[in-house]
Structure formats: structure tokens, C-alpha cells
Amino acid sequence: MSSVIPRLGVNIDHVATLRQARGEEYPSIVDAAQVSLLNGADQITIHLREDRRHIQDYDVEAVRLVTKRFGKPLNLEMGVNPEIVEIAIASTPEWICIVPEKRQEKTTEGGLDLLDETNYQKVRDAVDKIKSSLKDIKISLFLEAKLETLVKASELNIDAVEIHTGEFAKVFSNGDDISKFIEQYKNAKEFLQTKKIACHAGHGLTDESVIPLLESKIFEEYNIGHWIICHSLFNGLSHTIKNLKATFEAHPLK
Ligand code: PXP
């Protein structure tokens, strides 16, 4: 039987962050998507934020052309703002990942709060709108690995949950005990499996912090951005992705 390797989604938002910092046309987001896919990325992830601080509307179209050409999925992260939902639908990505979004935050700061009824309704409306507009679309929700939240999520028409790994990654980088996170993630996976919902991971991960997660064989997909782009400054994007992909290949799910 051939082995199953967890998928590597490369988030290229930070290439656009650099470009926007100077209002130039470089570095090219299209090149970033191409180089990532040529060197082993299984999908490209971008986040179209309401404040357009990095990815612009035209980037979504441009990256979409690249992922189509490579026959690989585009994973579009977004909040539930109706304007963004319309753009997302028009761009026909394979995946949409719904995330919470606050204008003041530096980055997505945690999972969606589905225990807040107003939030829950907004997420449900966005999920229903997207699913009724795009026949083959798959939707994931960015969540904390908390059972109450996962139970609420499982009542929605979703295909996956992306577990927020930001806090885990911080604890790992401080050299502290990560066993409580692995336990939480295992429980999350066990519950999601009973609902036939896939289990993805993302946020704050590096080539080192991803290893205990790969070893735990819990997640079938990882979305990694900031570390990849930062490491690429000194090591190159091709090399960084090739090495990370080799690490994934050394940790098959089965
Ligand atoms: N997954 C989600 C849902 C995110 O919001 C982000 C950040 O845009 C990532 C993954 C990637 O996180 P990082 O850039 O910290 O690797």
C-alpha cells in the first residue's frame, strides 16, 4: 500500500505584506505561488482581509490562475464580511477557510467563537451561502480544539476544521511541555472523525514545531506561512519548501 503524506499548504500572504510595505509591484505573489507549487506545496493559501493589508483582490485572481494551471487547490481564508464572501464565491477556490477577523490584530489571533450566538449565525449564513453558490466547494472553520466549539461546528455544513496551533507553537518554542496540546488535538480528531469532518492544523508553525504534530499523525493538512517566508529570506523559497516537504514525507500518516 502506498503511504499517505500529510498535505502542506503554503500561505504566501507575507510576500504581499512585503510588497504592500513599499507600494511596489515586487515581490511577485504569482512567483511565490509558482515556486511553492514547483517545490512540493500541495496547495496555496491566501487570506483576503477586509483591510486588504496584504492580499489584494487582483492577487486572488492571479493566484487562482496559477493553482488552476498546476491542478492544485487554492485555499482562501476569509472572515464572514458579505463583500468578501461574494469575492470568494466569484474566485471559485477549492477550499474556503473561515477565520475570525479583527482590524486591530497583527494576525488571526485565535479560532472562531461559535459559542457566541451572533457569531454562530453569521458563520452559518456564510457557510450556507457559499455551499449553495458553489457545488464542489469545501469549507473549513478555524477553531480552537475545544469540544464545545467542535460540537457546534459539527452542526454546520462543513468539510474540515483547521485547529489553531498558535498557542502550541509558542509553548513549543519556549521549550515547555506540549503534551496537553497533543492530548487536546487527539480528542478533537477523535470527535471530528465520528462526524466525518477532516482535521487540519495551522498558525505559528515552524519546521521544528510541526514535527511533534507530524509524529502524532493527527492532522491531514498543515497551513504554514510566516515561518516559510521568513526562513526563505536567507535560504530561498525553493529550498525551504523542499526541505519542509521532505520532513512531511518522512512522517506518513500511514
Ligand atoms: N491558518 C490560518 C487559518 C491562518 O489565519 C494563518 C495565518 O494567516 C495560517 C494558517 C498561517 O499561519 P502562519 O503564517 O503563522 O504560519
mmCIF file of C-alpha atoms and ligand atoms in Angstrom:
data_model
loop_
_atom_site.group_PDB
_atom_site.id
_atom_site.type_symbol
_atom_site.label_atom_id
_atom_site.label_comp_id
_atom_site.label_asym_id
_atom_site.label_seq_id
_atom_site.Cartn_x
_atom_site.Cartn_y
_atom_site.Cartn_z
ATOM 1 C CA MET A 1 0.000 0.000 0.000
ATOM 2 C CA SER A 2 1.364 3.445 -0.864
ATOM 3 C CA SER A 3 1.852 5.839 2.041
ATOM 4 C CA VAL A 4 -0.340 8.869 2.734
ATOM 5 C CA ILE A 5 1.627 12.068 3.302
ATOM 6 C CA PRO A 6 0.023 14.991 5.149
ATOM 7 C CA ARG A 7 -0.616 17.937 2.825
ATOM 8 C CA LEU A 8 1.453 21.117 3.003
ATOM 9 C CA GLY A 9 -0.491 24.314 2.347
ATOM 10 C CA VAL A 10 1.844 27.271 1.830
ATOM 11 C CA ASN A 11 0.450 30.606 2.957
ATOM 12 C CA ILE A 12 2.005 33.351 0.817
ATOM 13 C CA ASP A 13 0.338 36.388 2.442
ATOM 14 C CA HIS A 14 3.679 37.667 3.696
ATOM 15 C CA VAL A 15 5.052 38.057 0.202
ATOM 16 C CA ALA A 16 2.216 40.531 -0.342
ATOM 17 C CA THR A 17 2.948 42.122 3.050
ATOM 18 C CA LEU A 18 6.477 42.983 1.834
ATOM 19 C CA ARG A 19 5.135 44.329 -1.450
ATOM 20 C CA GLN A 20 2.468 46.453 0.236
ATOM 21 C CA ALA A 21 5.004 47.898 2.690
ATOM 22 C CA ARG A 22 6.514 49.899 -0.179
ATOM 23 C CA GLY A 23 3.625 50.012 -2.633
ATOM 24 C CA GLU A 24 5.817 48.354 -5.269
ATOM 25 C CA GLU A 25 4.929 45.603 -7.712
ATOM 26 C CA TYR A 26 7.501 43.211 -6.232
ATOM 27 C CA PRO A 27 7.953 40.673 -4.758
ATOM 28 C CA SER A 28 5.580 38.815 -7.060
ATOM 29 C CA ILE A 29 2.815 36.816 -5.462
ATOM 30 C CA VAL A 30 2.475 34.818 -8.681
ATOM 31 C CA ASP A 31 6.146 33.805 -8.491
ATOM 32 C CA ALA A 32 5.657 32.867 -4.838
ATOM 33 C CA ALA A 33 2.738 30.603 -5.739
ATOM 34 C CA GLN A 34 4.625 29.061 -8.666
ATOM 35 C CA VAL A 35 7.857 28.416 -6.779
ATOM 36 C CA SER A 36 5.876 26.926 -3.871
ATOM 37 C CA LEU A 37 3.954 24.560 -6.127
ATOM 38 C CA LEU A 38 7.034 23.600 -8.138
ATOM 39 C CA ASN A 39 8.859 22.599 -4.958
ATOM 40 C CA GLY A 40 6.239 20.487 -3.252
ATOM 41 C CA ALA A 41 3.432 22.665 -1.870
ATOM 42 C CA ASP A 42 0.163 20.758 -2.048
ATOM 43 C CA GLN A 43 -1.940 23.907 -2.009
ATOM 44 C CA ILE A 44 -1.652 27.664 -1.839
ATOM 45 C CA THR A 45 -3.320 29.524 0.999
ATOM 46 C CA ILE A 46 -4.083 33.241 0.951
ATOM 47 C CA HIS A 47 -6.128 35.424 3.284
ATOM 48 C CA LEU A 48 -8.162 38.234 1.756
ATOM 49 C CA ARG A 49 -8.579 40.536 4.736
ATOM 50 C CA GLU A 50 -11.196 43.267 4.948
ATOM 51 C CA ASP A 51 -8.472 45.907 5.329
ATOM 52 C CA ARG A 52 -6.535 44.443 2.321
ATOM 53 C CA ARG A 53 -3.308 44.817 4.298
ATOM 54 C CA HIS A 54 -1.563 42.161 2.213
ATOM 55 C CA ILE A 55 -3.526 40.175 -0.368
ATOM 56 C CA GLN A 56 -5.428 42.404 -2.830
ATOM 57 C CA ASP A 57 -8.477 41.434 -4.881
ATOM 58 C CA TYR A 58 -6.324 41.129 -8.021
ATOM 59 C CA ASP A 59 -3.975 38.721 -6.201
ATOM 60 C CA VAL A 60 -6.849 36.317 -5.652
ATOM 61 C CA GLU A 61 -7.471 36.178 -9.404
ATOM 62 C CA ALA A 62 -3.764 35.890 -10.234
ATOM 63 C CA VAL A 63 -3.062 33.126 -7.707
ATOM 64 C CA ARG A 64 -6.197 31.327 -8.833
ATOM 65 C CA LEU A 65 -4.784 31.113 -12.364
ATOM 66 C CA VAL A 66 -1.553 29.625 -11.033
ATOM 67 C CA THR A 67 -3.224 26.981 -8.853
ATOM 68 C CA LYS A 68 -5.504 26.011 -11.751
ATOM 69 C CA ARG A 69 -2.501 25.647 -14.038
ATOM 70 C CA PHE A 70 -0.814 23.329 -11.521
ATOM 71 C CA GLY A 71 -4.056 21.452 -10.818
ATOM 72 C CA LYS A 72 -3.644 22.175 -7.086
ATOM 73 C CA PRO A 73 -6.165 23.603 -4.630
ATOM 74 C CA LEU A 74 -6.469 27.255 -3.672
ATOM 75 C CA ASN A 75 -7.425 27.661 -0.017
ATOM 76 C CA LEU A 76 -8.920 31.109 0.529
ATOM 77 C CA GLU A 77 -9.046 32.276 4.135
ATOM 78 C CA MET A 78 -11.601 34.927 4.985
ATOM 79 C CA GLY A 79 -13.895 36.437 7.567
ATOM 80 C CA VAL A 80 -17.661 36.471 7.074
ATOM 81 C CA ASN A 81 -17.989 40.017 5.729
ATOM 82 C CA PRO A 82 -20.610 39.777 2.920
ATOM 83 C CA GLU A 83 -18.412 41.657 0.391
ATOM 84 C CA ILE A 84 -15.550 39.194 0.960
ATOM 85 C CA VAL A 85 -17.934 36.245 0.755
ATOM 86 C CA GLU A 86 -19.040 37.483 -2.712
ATOM 87 C CA ILE A 87 -15.416 37.822 -3.890
ATOM 88 C CA ALA A 88 -14.621 34.361 -2.549
ATOM 89 C CA ILE A 89 -17.540 32.814 -4.406
ATOM 90 C CA ALA A 90 -16.558 34.569 -7.654
ATOM 91 C CA SER A 91 -12.994 33.247 -7.385
ATOM 92 C CA THR A 92 -14.163 29.589 -7.149
ATOM 93 C CA PRO A 93 -11.427 28.263 -4.852
ATOM 94 C CA GLU A 94 -11.409 24.569 -3.956
ATOM 95 C CA TRP A 95 -11.359 25.424 -0.248
ATOM 96 C CA ILE A 96 -12.553 28.324 1.868
ATOM 97 C CA CYS A 97 -11.319 28.575 5.444
ATOM 98 C CA ILE A 98 -13.483 30.848 7.577
ATOM 99 C CA VAL A 99 -11.490 32.710 10.227
ATOM 100 C CA PRO A 100 -12.318 35.396 12.796
ATOM 101 C CA GLU A 101 -11.075 38.812 11.768
ATOM 102 C CA LYS A 102 -10.418 41.931 13.819
ATOM 103 C CA ARG A 103 -8.955 45.012 12.181
ATOM 104 C CA GLN A 104 -6.522 45.782 15.012
ATOM 105 C CA GLU A 105 -4.976 42.313 15.231
ATOM 106 C CA LYS A 106 -1.447 41.603 13.939
ATOM 107 C CA THR A 107 -2.578 38.229 12.617
ATOM 108 C CA THR A 108 -5.526 35.902 13.192
ATOM 109 C CA GLU A 109 -5.419 35.632 16.957
ATOM 110 C CA GLY A 110 -7.443 32.509 17.653
ATOM 111 C CA GLY A 111 -10.276 30.343 16.437
ATOM 112 C CA LEU A 112 -13.846 31.397 15.702
ATOM 113 C CA ASP A 113 -16.080 31.888 18.737
ATOM 114 C CA LEU A 114 -19.006 29.642 17.820
ATOM 115 C CA LEU A 115 -20.405 29.773 21.357
ATOM 116 C CA ASP A 116 -21.457 33.376 20.744
ATOM 117 C CA GLU A 117 -24.887 33.058 19.114
ATOM 118 C CA THR A 118 -24.489 36.141 16.873
ATOM 119 C CA ASN A 119 -21.145 34.916 15.572
ATOM 120 C CA TYR A 120 -22.532 31.439 15.105
ATOM 121 C CA GLN A 121 -25.422 32.729 12.968
ATOM 122 C CA LYS A 122 -23.036 34.796 10.836
ATOM 123 C CA VAL A 123 -20.777 31.789 10.236
ATOM 124 C CA ARG A 124 -23.768 29.573 9.485
ATOM 125 C CA ASP A 125 -25.160 32.112 6.985
ATOM 126 C CA ALA A 126 -21.775 32.388 5.244
ATOM 127 C CA VAL A 127 -21.361 28.591 5.095
ATOM 128 C CA ASP A 128 -24.866 28.137 3.663
ATOM 129 C CA LYS A 129 -24.405 30.931 1.124
ATOM 130 C CA ILE A 130 -21.065 29.523 -0.086
ATOM 131 C CA LYS A 131 -22.320 25.941 -0.243
ATOM 132 C CA SER A 132 -25.440 26.939 -2.176
ATOM 133 C CA SER A 133 -23.381 29.032 -4.637
ATOM 134 C CA LEU A 134 -20.506 26.607 -5.365
ATOM 135 C CA LYS A 135 -21.327 22.957 -5.935
ATOM 136 C CA ASP A 136 -17.904 21.442 -5.217
ATOM 137 C CA ILE A 137 -16.552 23.872 -2.640
ATOM 138 C CA LYS A 138 -15.095 22.557 0.599
ATOM 139 C CA ILE A 139 -15.235 24.647 3.746
ATOM 140 C CA SER A 140 -13.106 24.556 6.846
ATOM 141 C CA LEU A 141 -13.529 26.550 10.051
ATOM 142 C CA PHE A 142 -10.547 27.829 12.018
ATOM 143 C CA LEU A 143 -11.200 26.745 15.611
ATOM 144 C CA GLU A 144 -9.656 26.050 18.982
ATOM 145 C CA ALA A 145 -9.528 22.365 19.898
ATOM 146 C CA LYS A 146 -12.355 22.687 22.443
ATOM 147 C CA LEU A 147 -15.065 20.065 22.439
ATOM 148 C CA GLU A 148 -17.991 22.501 22.989
ATOM 149 C CA THR A 149 -16.874 24.532 19.965
ATOM 150 C CA LEU A 150 -16.324 21.442 17.836
ATOM 151 C CA VAL A 151 -19.821 20.182 18.670
ATOM 152 C CA LYS A 152 -21.302 23.499 17.429
ATOM 153 C CA ALA A 153 -19.137 23.335 14.308
ATOM 154 C CA SER A 154 -20.281 19.795 13.542
ATOM 155 C CA GLU A 155 -23.858 21.066 13.181
ATOM 156 C CA LEU A 156 -22.773 23.152 10.183
ATOM 157 C CA ASN A 157 -22.328 22.047 6.579
ATOM 158 C CA ILE A 158 -18.507 21.919 6.727
ATOM 159 C CA ASP A 159 -15.829 19.548 5.463
ATOM 160 C CA ALA A 160 -12.941 20.263 7.829
ATOM 161 C CA VAL A 161 -11.832 22.055 10.958
ATOM 162 C CA GLU A 162 -8.458 23.781 10.981
ATOM 163 C CA ILE A 163 -7.200 23.676 14.555
ATOM 164 C CA HIS A 164 -5.466 26.853 15.736
ATOM 165 C CA THR A 165 -1.931 25.806 16.699
ATOM 166 C CA GLY A 166 -0.618 29.276 17.623
ATOM 167 C CA GLU A 167 -0.522 28.726 21.376
ATOM 168 C CA PHE A 168 1.003 25.266 20.974
ATOM 169 C CA ALA A 169 3.753 26.717 18.771
ATOM 170 C CA LYS A 170 4.623 29.364 21.403
ATOM 171 C CA VAL A 171 4.781 26.796 24.200
ATOM 172 C CA PHE A 172 6.954 24.569 21.992
ATOM 173 C CA SER A 173 9.366 27.381 21.161
ATOM 174 C CA ASN A 174 9.718 28.169 24.886
ATOM 175 C CA GLY A 175 10.785 24.555 25.412
ATOM 176 C CA ASP A 176 7.772 23.855 27.663
ATOM 177 C CA ASP A 177 5.603 20.747 27.903
ATOM 178 C CA ILE A 178 3.329 20.330 24.871
ATOM 179 C CA SER A 179 1.622 17.102 25.963
ATOM 180 C CA LYS A 180 -1.626 18.831 26.934
ATOM 181 C CA PHE A 181 -1.976 20.186 23.366
ATOM 182 C CA ILE A 182 -1.335 16.805 21.761
ATOM 183 C CA GLU A 183 -3.980 15.302 24.041
ATOM 184 C CA GLN A 184 -6.493 18.057 23.108
ATOM 185 C CA TYR A 185 -5.764 17.620 19.410
ATOM 186 C CA LYS A 186 -6.188 13.829 19.652
ATOM 187 C CA ASN A 187 -9.556 14.273 21.341
ATOM 188 C CA ALA A 188 -10.586 16.835 18.728
ATOM 189 C CA LYS A 189 -9.635 14.466 15.927
ATOM 190 C CA GLU A 190 -11.489 11.567 17.550
ATOM 191 C CA PHE A 191 -14.675 13.634 17.781
ATOM 192 C CA LEU A 192 -14.380 15.078 14.270
ATOM 193 C CA GLN A 193 -13.833 11.607 12.822
ATOM 194 C CA THR A 194 -17.198 10.483 14.201
ATOM 195 C CA LYS A 195 -18.761 13.362 12.224
ATOM 196 C CA LYS A 196 -16.701 12.679 9.078
ATOM 197 C CA ILE A 197 -15.059 16.099 9.344
ATOM 198 C CA ALA A 198 -11.372 16.346 8.396
ATOM 199 C CA CYS A 199 -8.770 17.738 10.793
ATOM 200 C CA HIS A 200 -6.290 20.379 9.583
ATOM 201 C CA ALA A 201 -3.786 22.498 11.525
ATOM 202 C CA GLY A 202 -2.329 25.950 11.158
ATOM 203 C CA HIS A 203 -0.814 29.047 12.689
ATOM 204 C CA GLY A 204 2.588 29.834 14.098
ATOM 205 C CA LEU A 205 4.178 26.547 12.985
ATOM 206 C CA THR A 206 7.838 26.171 12.054
ATOM 207 C CA ASP A 207 9.966 23.340 10.666
ATOM 208 C CA GLU A 208 10.642 22.323 14.274
ATOM 209 C CA SER A 209 7.267 22.781 15.965
ATOM 210 C CA VAL A 210 5.499 20.895 13.187
ATOM 211 C CA ILE A 211 7.498 17.723 13.956
ATOM 212 C CA PRO A 212 5.677 16.600 17.132
ATOM 213 C CA LEU A 213 2.409 17.198 15.292
ATOM 214 C CA LEU A 214 3.559 15.149 12.310
ATOM 215 C CA GLU A 215 4.683 12.437 14.724
ATOM 216 C CA SER A 216 1.268 12.405 16.361
ATOM 217 C CA LYS A 217 -0.328 11.679 12.938
ATOM 218 C CA ILE A 218 -3.409 13.693 13.894
ATOM 219 C CA PHE A 219 -3.644 16.194 11.042
ATOM 220 C CA GLU A 220 -4.016 15.529 7.343
ATOM 221 C CA GLU A 221 -3.157 19.100 6.322
ATOM 222 C CA TYR A 222 -0.981 21.937 7.647
ATOM 223 C CA ASN A 223 -1.081 25.563 6.525
ATOM 224 C CA ILE A 224 2.197 27.340 7.198
ATOM 225 C CA GLY A 225 3.159 30.862 6.134
ATOM 226 C CA HIS A 226 5.122 33.239 8.306
ATOM 227 C CA TRP A 227 7.989 30.859 9.124
ATOM 228 C CA ILE A 228 8.324 29.753 5.486
ATOM 229 C CA ILE A 229 8.612 33.302 4.163
ATOM 230 C CA CYS A 230 10.972 34.410 6.963
ATOM 231 C CA HIS A 231 13.246 31.367 6.538
ATOM 232 C CA SER A 232 13.234 31.952 2.776
ATOM 233 C CA LEU A 233 14.901 35.370 3.233
ATOM 234 C CA PHE A 234 18.186 33.603 3.981
ATOM 235 C CA ASN A 235 17.621 30.180 2.464
ATOM 236 C CA GLY A 236 15.387 30.723 -0.548
ATOM 237 C CA LEU A 237 11.775 29.704 -1.035
ATOM 238 C CA SER A 238 12.515 26.617 -3.168
ATOM 239 C CA HIS A 239 14.992 25.209 -0.664
ATOM 240 C CA THR A 240 12.753 25.980 2.325
ATOM 241 C CA ILE A 241 9.726 24.273 0.832
ATOM 242 C CA LYS A 242 11.703 21.292 -0.483
ATOM 243 C CA ASN A 243 13.154 20.664 2.990
ATOM 244 C CA LEU A 244 9.811 21.096 4.732
ATOM 245 C CA LYS A 245 8.173 18.758 2.258
ATOM 246 C CA ALA A 246 10.909 16.170 2.910
ATOM 247 C CA THR A 247 10.078 16.403 6.624
ATOM 248 C CA PHE A 248 6.409 15.763 5.788
ATOM 249 C CA GLU A 249 7.385 12.805 3.597
ATOM 250 C CA ALA A 250 9.385 11.340 6.472
ATOM 251 C CA HIS A 251 6.168 11.312 8.544
ATOM 252 C CA PRO A 252 3.477 9.499 6.565
ATOM 253 C CA LEU A 253 0.016 9.259 8.117
ATOM 254 C CA LYS A 254 0.019 5.595 7.179
HETATM 255 N N1 PXP B 1 -4.117 29.107 9.041
HETATM 256 C C1 PXP B 1 -4.894 30.185 9.270
HETATM 257 C C2 PXP B 1 -6.354 29.979 9.407
HETATM 258 C C3 PXP B 1 -4.343 31.475 9.356
HETATM 259 O O1 PXP B 1 -5.122 32.541 9.583
HETATM 260 C C4 PXP B 1 -2.953 31.630 9.144
HETATM 261 C C5 PXP B 1 -2.355 33.000 9.141
HETATM 262 O O2 PXP B 1 -2.809 33.705 8.030
HETATM 263 C C6 PXP B 1 -2.191 30.479 8.889
HETATM 264 C C7 PXP B 1 -2.794 29.227 8.877
HETATM 265 C C8 PXP B 1 -0.707 30.551 8.696
HETATM 266 O O3 PXP B 1 -0.148 30.987 9.884
HETATM 267 P P1 PXP B 1 1.403 31.381 9.937
HETATM 268 O O4 PXP B 1 1.582 32.479 8.937
HETATM 269 O O5 PXP B 1 1.608 31.802 11.350
HETATM 270 O O6 PXP B 1 2.159 30.146 9.557
#
